PDB file of C-alpha atoms in Angstrom:
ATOM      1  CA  UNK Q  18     -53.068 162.354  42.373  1.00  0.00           C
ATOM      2  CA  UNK Q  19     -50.174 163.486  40.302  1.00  0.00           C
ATOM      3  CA  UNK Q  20     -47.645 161.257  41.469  1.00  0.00           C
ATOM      4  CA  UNK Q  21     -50.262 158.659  39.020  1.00  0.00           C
ATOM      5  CA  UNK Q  22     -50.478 161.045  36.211  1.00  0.00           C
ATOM      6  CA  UNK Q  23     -47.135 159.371  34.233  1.00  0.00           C
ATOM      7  CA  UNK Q  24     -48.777 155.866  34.972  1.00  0.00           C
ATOM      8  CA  UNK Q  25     -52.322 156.635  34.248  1.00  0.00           C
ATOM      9  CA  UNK Q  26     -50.883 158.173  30.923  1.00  0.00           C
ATOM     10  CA  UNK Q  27     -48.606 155.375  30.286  1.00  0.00           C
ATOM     11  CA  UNK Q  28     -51.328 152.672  30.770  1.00  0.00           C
ATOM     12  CA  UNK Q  29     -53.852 154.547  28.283  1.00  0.00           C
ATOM     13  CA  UNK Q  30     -51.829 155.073  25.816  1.00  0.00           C
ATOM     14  CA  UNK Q  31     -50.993 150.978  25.695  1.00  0.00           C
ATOM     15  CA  UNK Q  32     -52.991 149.109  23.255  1.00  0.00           C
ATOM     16  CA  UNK Q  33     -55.580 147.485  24.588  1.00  0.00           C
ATOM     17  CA  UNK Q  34     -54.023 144.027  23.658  1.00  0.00           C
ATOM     18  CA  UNK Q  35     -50.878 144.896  25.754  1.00  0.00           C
ATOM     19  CA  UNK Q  36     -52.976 145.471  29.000  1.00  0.00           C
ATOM     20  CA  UNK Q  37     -53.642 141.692  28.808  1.00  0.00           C
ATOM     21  CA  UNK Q  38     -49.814 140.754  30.389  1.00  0.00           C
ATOM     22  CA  UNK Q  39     -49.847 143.310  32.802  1.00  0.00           C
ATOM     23  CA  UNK Q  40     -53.419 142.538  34.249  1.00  0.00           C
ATOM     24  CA  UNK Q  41     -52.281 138.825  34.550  1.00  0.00           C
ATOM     25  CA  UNK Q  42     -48.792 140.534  36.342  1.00  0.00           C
ATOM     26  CA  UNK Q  43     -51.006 142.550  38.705  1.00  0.00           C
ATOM     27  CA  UNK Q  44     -53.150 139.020  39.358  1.00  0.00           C
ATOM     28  CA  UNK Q  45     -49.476 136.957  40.384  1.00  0.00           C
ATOM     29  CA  UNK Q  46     -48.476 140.060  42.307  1.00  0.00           C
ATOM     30  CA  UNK Q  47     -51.586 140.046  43.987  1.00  0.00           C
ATOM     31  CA  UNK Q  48     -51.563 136.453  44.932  1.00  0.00           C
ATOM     32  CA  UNK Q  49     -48.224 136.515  45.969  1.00  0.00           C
ATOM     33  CA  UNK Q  50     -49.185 139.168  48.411  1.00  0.00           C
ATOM     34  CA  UNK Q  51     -50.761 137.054  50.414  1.00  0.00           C
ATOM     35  CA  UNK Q  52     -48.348 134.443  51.178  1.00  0.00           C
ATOM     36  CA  UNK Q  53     -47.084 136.098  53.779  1.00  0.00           C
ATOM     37  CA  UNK Q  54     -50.517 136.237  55.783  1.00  0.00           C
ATOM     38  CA  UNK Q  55     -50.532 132.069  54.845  1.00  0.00           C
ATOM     39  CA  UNK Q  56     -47.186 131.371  56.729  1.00  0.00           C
ATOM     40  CA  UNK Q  57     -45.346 131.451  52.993  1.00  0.00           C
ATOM     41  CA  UNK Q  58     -48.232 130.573  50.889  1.00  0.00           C
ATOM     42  CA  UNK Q  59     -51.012 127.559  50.564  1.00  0.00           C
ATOM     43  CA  UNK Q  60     -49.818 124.836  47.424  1.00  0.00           C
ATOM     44  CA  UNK Q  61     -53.104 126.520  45.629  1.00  0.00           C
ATOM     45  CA  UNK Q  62     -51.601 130.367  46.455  1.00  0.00           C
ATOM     46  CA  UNK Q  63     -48.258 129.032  44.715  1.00  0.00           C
ATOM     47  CA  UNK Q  64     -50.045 126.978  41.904  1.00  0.00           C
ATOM     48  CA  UNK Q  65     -52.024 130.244  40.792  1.00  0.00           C
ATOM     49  CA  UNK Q  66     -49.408 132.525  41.601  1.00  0.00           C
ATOM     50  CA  UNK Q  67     -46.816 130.897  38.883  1.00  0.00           C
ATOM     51  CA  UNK Q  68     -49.698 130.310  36.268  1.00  0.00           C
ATOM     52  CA  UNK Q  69     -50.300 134.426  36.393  1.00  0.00           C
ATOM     53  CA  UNK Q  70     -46.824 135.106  36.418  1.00  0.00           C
ATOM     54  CA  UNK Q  71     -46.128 132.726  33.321  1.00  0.00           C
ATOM     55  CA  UNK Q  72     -48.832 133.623  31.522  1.00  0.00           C
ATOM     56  CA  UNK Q  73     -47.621 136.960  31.695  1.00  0.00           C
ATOM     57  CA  UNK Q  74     -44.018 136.877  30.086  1.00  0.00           C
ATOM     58  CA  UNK Q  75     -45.564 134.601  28.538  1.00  0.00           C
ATOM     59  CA  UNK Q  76     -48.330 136.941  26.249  1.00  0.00           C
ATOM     60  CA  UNK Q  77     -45.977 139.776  26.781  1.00  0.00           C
ATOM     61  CA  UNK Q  78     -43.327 138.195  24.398  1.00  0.00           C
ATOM     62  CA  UNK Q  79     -45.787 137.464  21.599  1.00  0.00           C
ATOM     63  CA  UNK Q  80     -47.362 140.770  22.397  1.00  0.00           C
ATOM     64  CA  UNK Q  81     -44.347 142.606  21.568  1.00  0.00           C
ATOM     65  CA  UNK Q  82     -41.748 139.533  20.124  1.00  0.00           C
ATOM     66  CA  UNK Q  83     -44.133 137.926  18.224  1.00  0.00           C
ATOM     67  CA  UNK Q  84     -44.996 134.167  18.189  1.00  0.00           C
ATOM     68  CA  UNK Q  85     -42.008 132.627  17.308  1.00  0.00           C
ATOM     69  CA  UNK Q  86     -40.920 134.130  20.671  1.00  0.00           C
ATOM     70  CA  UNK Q  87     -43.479 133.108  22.715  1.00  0.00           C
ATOM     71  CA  UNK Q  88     -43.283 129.687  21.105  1.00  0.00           C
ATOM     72  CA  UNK Q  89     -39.116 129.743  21.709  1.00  0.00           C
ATOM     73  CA  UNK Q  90     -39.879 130.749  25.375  1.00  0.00           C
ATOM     74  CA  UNK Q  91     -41.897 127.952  26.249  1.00  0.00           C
ATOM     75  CA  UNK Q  92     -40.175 125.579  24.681  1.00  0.00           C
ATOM     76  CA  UNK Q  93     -36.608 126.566  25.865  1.00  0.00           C
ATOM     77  CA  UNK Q  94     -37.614 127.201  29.606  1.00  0.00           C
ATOM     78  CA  UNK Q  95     -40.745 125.333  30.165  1.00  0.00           C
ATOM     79  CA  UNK Q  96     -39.888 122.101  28.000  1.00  0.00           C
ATOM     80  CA  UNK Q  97     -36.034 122.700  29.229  1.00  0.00           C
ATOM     81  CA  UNK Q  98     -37.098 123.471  32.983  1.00  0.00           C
ATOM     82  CA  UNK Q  99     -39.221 120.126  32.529  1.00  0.00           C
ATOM     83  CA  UNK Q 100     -36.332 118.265  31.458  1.00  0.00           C
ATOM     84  CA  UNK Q 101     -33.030 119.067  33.603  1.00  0.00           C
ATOM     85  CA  UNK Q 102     -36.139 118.769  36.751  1.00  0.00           C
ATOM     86  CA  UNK Q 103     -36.503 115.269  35.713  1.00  0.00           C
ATOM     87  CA  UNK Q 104     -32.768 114.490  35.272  1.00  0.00           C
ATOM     88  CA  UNK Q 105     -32.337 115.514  38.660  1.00  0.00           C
ATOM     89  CA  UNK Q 106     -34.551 113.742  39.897  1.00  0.00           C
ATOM     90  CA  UNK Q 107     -33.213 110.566  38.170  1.00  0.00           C
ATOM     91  CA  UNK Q 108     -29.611 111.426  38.768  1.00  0.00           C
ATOM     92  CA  UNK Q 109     -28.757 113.835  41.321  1.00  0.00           C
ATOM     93  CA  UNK Q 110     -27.289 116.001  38.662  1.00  0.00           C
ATOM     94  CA  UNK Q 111     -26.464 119.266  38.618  1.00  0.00           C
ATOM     95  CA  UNK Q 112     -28.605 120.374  41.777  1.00  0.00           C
ATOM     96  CA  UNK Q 113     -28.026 117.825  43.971  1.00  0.00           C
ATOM     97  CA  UNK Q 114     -30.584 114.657  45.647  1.00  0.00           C
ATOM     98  CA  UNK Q 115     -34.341 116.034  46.289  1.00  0.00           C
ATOM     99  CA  UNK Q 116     -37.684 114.981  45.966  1.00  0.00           C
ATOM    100  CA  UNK Q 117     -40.669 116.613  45.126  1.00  0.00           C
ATOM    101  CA  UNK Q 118     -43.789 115.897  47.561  1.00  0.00           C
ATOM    102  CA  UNK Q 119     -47.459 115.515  46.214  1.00  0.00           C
ATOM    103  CA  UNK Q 120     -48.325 119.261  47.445  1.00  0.00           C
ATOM    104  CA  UNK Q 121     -47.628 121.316  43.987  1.00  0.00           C
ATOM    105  CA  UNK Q 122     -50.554 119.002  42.248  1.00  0.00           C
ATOM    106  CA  UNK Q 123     -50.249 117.381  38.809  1.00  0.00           C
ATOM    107  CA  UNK Q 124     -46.878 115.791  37.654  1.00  0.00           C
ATOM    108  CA  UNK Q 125     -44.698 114.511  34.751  1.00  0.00           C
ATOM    109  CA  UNK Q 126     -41.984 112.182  34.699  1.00  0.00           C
ATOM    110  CA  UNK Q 127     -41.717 112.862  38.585  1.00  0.00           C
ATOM    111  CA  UNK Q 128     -42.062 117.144  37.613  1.00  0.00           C
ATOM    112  CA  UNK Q 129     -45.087 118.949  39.000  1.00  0.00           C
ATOM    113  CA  UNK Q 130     -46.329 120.603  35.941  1.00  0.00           C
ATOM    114  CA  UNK Q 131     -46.101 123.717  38.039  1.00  0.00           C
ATOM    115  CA  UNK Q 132     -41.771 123.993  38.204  1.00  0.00           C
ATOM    116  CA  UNK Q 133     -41.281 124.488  34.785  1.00  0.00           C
ATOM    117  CA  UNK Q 134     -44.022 127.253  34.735  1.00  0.00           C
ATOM    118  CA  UNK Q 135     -41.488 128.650  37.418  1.00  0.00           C
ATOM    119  CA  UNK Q 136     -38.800 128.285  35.020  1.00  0.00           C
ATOM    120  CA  UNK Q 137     -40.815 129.974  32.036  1.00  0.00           C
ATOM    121  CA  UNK Q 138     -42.390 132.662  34.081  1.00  0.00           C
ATOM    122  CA  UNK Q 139     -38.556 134.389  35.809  1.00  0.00           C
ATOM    123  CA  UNK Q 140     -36.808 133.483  32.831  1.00  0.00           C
ATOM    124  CA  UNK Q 141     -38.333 135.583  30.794  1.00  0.00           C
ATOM    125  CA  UNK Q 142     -37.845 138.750  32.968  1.00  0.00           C
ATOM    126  CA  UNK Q 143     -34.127 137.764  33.963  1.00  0.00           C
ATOM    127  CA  UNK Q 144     -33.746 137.595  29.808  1.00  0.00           C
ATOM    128  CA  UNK Q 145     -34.778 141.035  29.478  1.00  0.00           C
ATOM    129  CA  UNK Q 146     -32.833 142.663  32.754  1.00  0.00           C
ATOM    130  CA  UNK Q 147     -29.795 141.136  31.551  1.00  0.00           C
ATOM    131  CA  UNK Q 148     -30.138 142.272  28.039  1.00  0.00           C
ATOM    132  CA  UNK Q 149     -31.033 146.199  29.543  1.00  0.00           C
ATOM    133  CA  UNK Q 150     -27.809 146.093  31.580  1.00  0.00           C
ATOM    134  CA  UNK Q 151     -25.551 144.864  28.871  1.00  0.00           C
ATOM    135  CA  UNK Q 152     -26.718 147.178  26.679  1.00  0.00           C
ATOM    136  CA  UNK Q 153     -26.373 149.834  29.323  1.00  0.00           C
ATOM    137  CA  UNK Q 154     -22.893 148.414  29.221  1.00  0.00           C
ATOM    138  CA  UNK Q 155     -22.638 148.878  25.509  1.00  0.00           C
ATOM    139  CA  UNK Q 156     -22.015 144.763  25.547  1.00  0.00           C
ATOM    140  CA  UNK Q 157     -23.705 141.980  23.837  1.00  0.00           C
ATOM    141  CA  UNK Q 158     -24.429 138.157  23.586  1.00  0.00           C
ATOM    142  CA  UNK Q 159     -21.680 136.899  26.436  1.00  0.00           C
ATOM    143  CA  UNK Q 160     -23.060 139.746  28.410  1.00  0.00           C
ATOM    144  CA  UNK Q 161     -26.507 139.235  28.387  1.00  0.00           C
ATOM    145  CA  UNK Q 162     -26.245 135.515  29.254  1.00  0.00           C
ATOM    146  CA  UNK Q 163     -24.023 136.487  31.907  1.00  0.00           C
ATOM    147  CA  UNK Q 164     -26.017 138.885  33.780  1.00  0.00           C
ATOM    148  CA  UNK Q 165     -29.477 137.228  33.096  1.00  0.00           C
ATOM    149  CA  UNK Q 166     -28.238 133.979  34.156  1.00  0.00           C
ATOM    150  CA  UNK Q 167     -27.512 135.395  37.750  1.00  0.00           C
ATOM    151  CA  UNK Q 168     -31.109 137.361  37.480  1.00  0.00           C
ATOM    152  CA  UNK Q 169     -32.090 134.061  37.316  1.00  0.00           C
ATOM    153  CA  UNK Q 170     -30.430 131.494  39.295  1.00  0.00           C
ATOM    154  CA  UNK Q 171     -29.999 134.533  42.538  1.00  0.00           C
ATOM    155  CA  UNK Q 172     -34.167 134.218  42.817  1.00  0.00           C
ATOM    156  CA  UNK Q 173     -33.367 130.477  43.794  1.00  0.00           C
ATOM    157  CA  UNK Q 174     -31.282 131.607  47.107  1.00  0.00           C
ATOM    158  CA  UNK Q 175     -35.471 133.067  48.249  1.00  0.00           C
ATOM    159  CA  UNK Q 176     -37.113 130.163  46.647  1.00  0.00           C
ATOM    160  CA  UNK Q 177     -35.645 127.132  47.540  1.00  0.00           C
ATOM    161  CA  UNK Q 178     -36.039 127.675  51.216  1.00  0.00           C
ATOM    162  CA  UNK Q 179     -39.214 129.350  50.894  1.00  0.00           C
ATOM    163  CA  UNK Q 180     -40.445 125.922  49.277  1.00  0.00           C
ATOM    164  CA  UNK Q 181     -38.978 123.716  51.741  1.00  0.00           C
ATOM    165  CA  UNK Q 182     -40.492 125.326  54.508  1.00  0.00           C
ATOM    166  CA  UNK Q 183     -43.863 125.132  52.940  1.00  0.00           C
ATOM    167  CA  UNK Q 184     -43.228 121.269  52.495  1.00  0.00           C
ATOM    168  CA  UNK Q 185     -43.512 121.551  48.366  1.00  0.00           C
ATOM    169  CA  UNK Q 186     -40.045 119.779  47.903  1.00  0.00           C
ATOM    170  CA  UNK Q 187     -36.910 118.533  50.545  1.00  0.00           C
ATOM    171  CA  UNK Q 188     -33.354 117.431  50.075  1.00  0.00           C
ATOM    172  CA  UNK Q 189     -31.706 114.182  50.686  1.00  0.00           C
ATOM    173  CA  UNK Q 190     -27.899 115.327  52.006  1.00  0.00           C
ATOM    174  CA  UNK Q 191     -28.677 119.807  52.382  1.00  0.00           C
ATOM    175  CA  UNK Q 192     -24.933 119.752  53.075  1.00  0.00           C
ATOM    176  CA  UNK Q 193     -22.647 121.797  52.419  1.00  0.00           C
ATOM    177  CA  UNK Q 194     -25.251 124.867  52.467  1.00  0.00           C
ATOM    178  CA  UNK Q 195     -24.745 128.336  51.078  1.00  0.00           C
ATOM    179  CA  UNK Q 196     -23.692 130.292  54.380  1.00  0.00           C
ATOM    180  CA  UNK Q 197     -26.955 132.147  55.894  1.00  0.00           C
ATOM    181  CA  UNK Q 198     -28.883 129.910  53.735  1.00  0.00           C
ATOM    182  CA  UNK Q 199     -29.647 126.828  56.052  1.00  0.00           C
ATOM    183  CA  UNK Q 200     -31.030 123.646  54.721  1.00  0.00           C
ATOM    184  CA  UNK Q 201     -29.893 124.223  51.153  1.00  0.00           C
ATOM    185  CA  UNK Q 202     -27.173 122.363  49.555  1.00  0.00           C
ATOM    186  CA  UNK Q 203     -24.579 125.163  47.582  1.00  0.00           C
ATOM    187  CA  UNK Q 204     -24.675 122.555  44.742  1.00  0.00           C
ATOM    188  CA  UNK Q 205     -27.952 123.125  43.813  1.00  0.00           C
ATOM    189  CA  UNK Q 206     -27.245 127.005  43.694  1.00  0.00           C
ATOM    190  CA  UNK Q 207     -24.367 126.002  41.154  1.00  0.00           C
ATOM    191  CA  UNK Q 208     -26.567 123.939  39.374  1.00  0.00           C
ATOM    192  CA  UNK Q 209     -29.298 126.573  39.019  1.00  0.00           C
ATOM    193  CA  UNK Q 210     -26.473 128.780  37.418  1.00  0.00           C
ATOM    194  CA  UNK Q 211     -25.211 126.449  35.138  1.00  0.00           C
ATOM    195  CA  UNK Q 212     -28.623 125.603  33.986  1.00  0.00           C
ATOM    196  CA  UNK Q 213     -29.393 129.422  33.645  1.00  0.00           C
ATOM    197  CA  UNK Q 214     -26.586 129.870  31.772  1.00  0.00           C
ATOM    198  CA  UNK Q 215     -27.181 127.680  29.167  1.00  0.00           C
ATOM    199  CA  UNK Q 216     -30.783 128.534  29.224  1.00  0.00           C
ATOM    200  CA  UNK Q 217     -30.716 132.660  28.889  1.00  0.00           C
ATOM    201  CA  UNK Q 218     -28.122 132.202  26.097  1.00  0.00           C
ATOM    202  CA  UNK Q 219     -30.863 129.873  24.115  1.00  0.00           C
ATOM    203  CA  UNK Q 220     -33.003 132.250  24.795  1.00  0.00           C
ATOM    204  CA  UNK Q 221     -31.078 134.987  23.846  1.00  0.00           C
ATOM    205  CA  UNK Q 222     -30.871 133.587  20.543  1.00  0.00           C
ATOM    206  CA  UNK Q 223     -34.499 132.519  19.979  1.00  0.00           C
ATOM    207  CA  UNK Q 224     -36.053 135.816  20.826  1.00  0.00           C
ATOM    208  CA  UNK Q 225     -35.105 138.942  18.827  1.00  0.00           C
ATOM    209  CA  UNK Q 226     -34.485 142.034  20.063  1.00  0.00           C
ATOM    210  CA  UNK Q 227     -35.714 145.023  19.181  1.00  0.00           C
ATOM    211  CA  UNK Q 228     -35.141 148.291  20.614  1.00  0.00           C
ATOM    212  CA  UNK Q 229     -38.203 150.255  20.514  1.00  0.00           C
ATOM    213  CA  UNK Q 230     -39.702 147.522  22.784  1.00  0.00           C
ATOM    214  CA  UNK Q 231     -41.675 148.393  26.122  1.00  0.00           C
ATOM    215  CA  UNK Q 232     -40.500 145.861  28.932  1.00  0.00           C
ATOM    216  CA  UNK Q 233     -41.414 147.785  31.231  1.00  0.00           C
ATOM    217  CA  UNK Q 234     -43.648 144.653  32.414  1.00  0.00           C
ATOM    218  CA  UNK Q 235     -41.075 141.920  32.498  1.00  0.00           C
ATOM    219  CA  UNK Q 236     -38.415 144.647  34.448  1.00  0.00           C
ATOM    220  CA  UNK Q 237     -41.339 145.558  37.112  1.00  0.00           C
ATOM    221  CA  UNK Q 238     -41.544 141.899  37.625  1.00  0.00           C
ATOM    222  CA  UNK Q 239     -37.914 140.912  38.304  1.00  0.00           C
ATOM    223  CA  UNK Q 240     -37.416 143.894  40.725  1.00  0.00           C
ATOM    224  CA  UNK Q 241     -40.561 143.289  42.799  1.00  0.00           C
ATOM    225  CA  UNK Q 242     -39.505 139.836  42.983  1.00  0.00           C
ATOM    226  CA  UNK Q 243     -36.470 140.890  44.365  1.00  0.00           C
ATOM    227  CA  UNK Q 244     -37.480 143.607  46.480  1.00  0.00           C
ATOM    228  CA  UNK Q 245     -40.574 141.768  47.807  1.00  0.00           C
ATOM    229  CA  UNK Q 246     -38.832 138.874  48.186  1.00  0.00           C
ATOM    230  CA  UNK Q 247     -35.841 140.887  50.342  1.00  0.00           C
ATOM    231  CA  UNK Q 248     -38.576 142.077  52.415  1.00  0.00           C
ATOM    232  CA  UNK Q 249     -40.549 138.690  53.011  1.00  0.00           C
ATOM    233  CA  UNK Q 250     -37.570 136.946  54.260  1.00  0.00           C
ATOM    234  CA  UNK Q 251     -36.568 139.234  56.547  1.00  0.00           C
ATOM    235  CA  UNK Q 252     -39.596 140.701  58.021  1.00  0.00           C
ATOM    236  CA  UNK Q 253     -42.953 137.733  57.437  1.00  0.00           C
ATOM    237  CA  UNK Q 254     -40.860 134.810  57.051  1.00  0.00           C
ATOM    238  CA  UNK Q 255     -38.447 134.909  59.988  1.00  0.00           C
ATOM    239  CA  UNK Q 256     -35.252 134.189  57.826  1.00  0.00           C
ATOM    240  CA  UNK Q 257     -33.045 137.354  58.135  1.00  0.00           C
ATOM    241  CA  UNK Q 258     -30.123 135.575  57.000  1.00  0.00           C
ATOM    242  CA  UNK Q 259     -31.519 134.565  53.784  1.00  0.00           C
ATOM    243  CA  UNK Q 260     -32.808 137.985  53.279  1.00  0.00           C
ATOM    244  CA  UNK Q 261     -29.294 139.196  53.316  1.00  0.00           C
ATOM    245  CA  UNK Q 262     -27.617 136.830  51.121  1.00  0.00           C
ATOM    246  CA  UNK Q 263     -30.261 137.064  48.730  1.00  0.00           C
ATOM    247  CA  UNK Q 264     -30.601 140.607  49.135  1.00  0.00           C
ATOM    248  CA  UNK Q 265     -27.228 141.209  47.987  1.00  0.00           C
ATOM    249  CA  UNK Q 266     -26.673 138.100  45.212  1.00  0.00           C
ATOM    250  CA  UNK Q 267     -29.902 139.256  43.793  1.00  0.00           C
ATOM    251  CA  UNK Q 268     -29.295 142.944  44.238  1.00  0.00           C
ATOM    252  CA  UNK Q 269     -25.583 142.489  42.041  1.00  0.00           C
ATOM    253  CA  UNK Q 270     -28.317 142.940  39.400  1.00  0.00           C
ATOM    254  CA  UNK Q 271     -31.132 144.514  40.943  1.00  0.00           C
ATOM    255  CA  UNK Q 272     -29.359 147.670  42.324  1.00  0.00           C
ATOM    256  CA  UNK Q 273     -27.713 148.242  38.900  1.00  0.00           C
ATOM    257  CA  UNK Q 274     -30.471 147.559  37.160  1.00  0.00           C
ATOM    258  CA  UNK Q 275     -32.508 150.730  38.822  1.00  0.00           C
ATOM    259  CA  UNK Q 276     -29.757 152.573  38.537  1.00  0.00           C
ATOM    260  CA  UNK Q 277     -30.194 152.338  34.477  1.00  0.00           C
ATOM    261  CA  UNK Q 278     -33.679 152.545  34.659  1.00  0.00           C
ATOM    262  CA  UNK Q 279     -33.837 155.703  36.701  1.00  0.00           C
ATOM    263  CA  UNK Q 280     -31.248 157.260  33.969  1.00  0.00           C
ATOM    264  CA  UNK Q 281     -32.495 155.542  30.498  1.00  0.00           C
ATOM    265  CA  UNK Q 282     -35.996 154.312  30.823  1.00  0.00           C
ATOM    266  CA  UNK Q 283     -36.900 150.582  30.020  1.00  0.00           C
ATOM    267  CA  UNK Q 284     -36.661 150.582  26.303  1.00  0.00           C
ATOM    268  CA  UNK Q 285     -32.912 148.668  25.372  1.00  0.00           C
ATOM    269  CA  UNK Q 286     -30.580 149.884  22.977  1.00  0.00           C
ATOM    270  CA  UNK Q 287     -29.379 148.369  19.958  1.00  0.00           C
ATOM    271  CA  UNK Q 288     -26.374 146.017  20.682  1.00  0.00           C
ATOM    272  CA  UNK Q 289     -23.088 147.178  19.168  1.00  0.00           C
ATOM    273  CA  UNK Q 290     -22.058 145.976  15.405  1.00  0.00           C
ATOM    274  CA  UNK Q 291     -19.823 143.410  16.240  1.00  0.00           C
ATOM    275  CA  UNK Q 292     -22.158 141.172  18.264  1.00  0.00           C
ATOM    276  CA  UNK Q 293     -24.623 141.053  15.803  1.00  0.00           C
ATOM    277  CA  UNK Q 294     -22.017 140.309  13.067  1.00  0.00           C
ATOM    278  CA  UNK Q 295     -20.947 137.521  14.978  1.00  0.00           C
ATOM    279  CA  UNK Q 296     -24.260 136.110  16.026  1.00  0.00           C
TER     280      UNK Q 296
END
């Protein structure tokens, strides 16, 4: 019982508007649980675990950003995600040739509606891991797009071939493929890291930072993604190699990242003088 004391403490003293985001956390985490006792998760496990997760960062950054971040999120990832999705589709550019199958439910302009949720709902979290460690760092802007860009675009070496297995979406030519990651082209792991590049930099500069914030709900959410996701591929979903590669692309962030949190807590610090002169 008092290994819960700090988290029972921590969770009354929230206002009762911030228990919102991490009861719809909690849901996706709970949903997500189960994939592995699906064979990786039914279209309806994956549709419901996304909207939880999105709505999530989601009402956590107008919770504690206010609206204009919220707004800037969805815009910049989910009408952004929605966009480069459908140029790829049309072109081929920058992931590579793939087609989306009719499992995932509701689409536009070729998009199930559900992808850029995905983009809006890890986005968010990568943002806020990135900005931790380059504050950690004592860094600023470059960074923080930097490091929450590979937050980001790392999760794609577990869910690409997690979503190809479970028939959601396949690839025209998966050659040349990241080595240990079978069946997925390396040019769509570029493209995922140019597009997070750009993307975490917009956001960056549509959502303001401010130190006395509690993410302690958007951090918990990028490290079980990466530790649950570790821990799915190599023991439920039979694909040790991708549990390894993605273990250690994702944990380039992830291992640092509890490293700071163990030593500073969750709250960032304020970036140094000359970023913010500059921005």
């Amino acid at each position: 019982m008092t290994a819960l004391a700090p988290a029972r403490s921590y969770f009354a003293a929230l206002p009762r508007p911030q228990l919102v985001p991490w009861v719809l956390g909690a849901g996706a985490v709970g949903v997500q649980i189960a994939f592995p006792l699906t064979g990786g998760g039914t279209p309806t496990l994956t549709v419901v675990s996304v909207v939880l997760f999105a709505l999530a960062s989601v009402s956590h950054a107008l919770l504690t950003r206010g609206p204009g971040a919220a707004a800037g999120l969805v815009v910049v990832a989910g009408g952004g995600g929605l966009v480069i999705e459908a140029v790829g589709l049309a072109t081929g550019l920058p992931f590579g040739e793939y087609r989306y199958t009719d499992a995932l439910g509701f689409s536009l302009l070729g998009v199930p509606l559900v992808v850029p949720a995905a983009w809006t709902m890890m986005s968010y979290p990568a943002l806020v891991a990135g900005r931790r460690l380059a504050a950690a760092l004592g860094r600023g802007r470059g960074a923080t797009t930097v490091l929450g860009a590979w937050a980001l675009a790392s999760w794609d070496v577990f869910l690409d071939p997690q979503m190809v297995d479970a028939g959601n979406w396949y690839w025209l030519d998966p050659t040349p493929a990241l080595p240990g990651v079978p069946g997925i082209p390396v040019s769509n792991f570029a493209g995922w890291l140019l597009v997070a590049l750009v993307m975490v930099a917009l956001l960056d500069r549509v959502m303001p930072t401010r130190p006395a914030t509690d993410d302690h709900l958007p951090l918990t959410l990028w490290l079980w993604t990466f530790l649950s996701s570790t821990m799915a591929a190599a023991v439920f979903f039979g694909r040790p190699t991708v549990a390894l590669v993605g273990g250690v692309l994702m944990g380039l962030v992830g291992v640092p990242l509890i490293v700071v949190l163990r030593r500073h807590g969750s709250r960032p610090v304020p970036r140094p003088a000359p970023d913010r002169v500059a921005a």
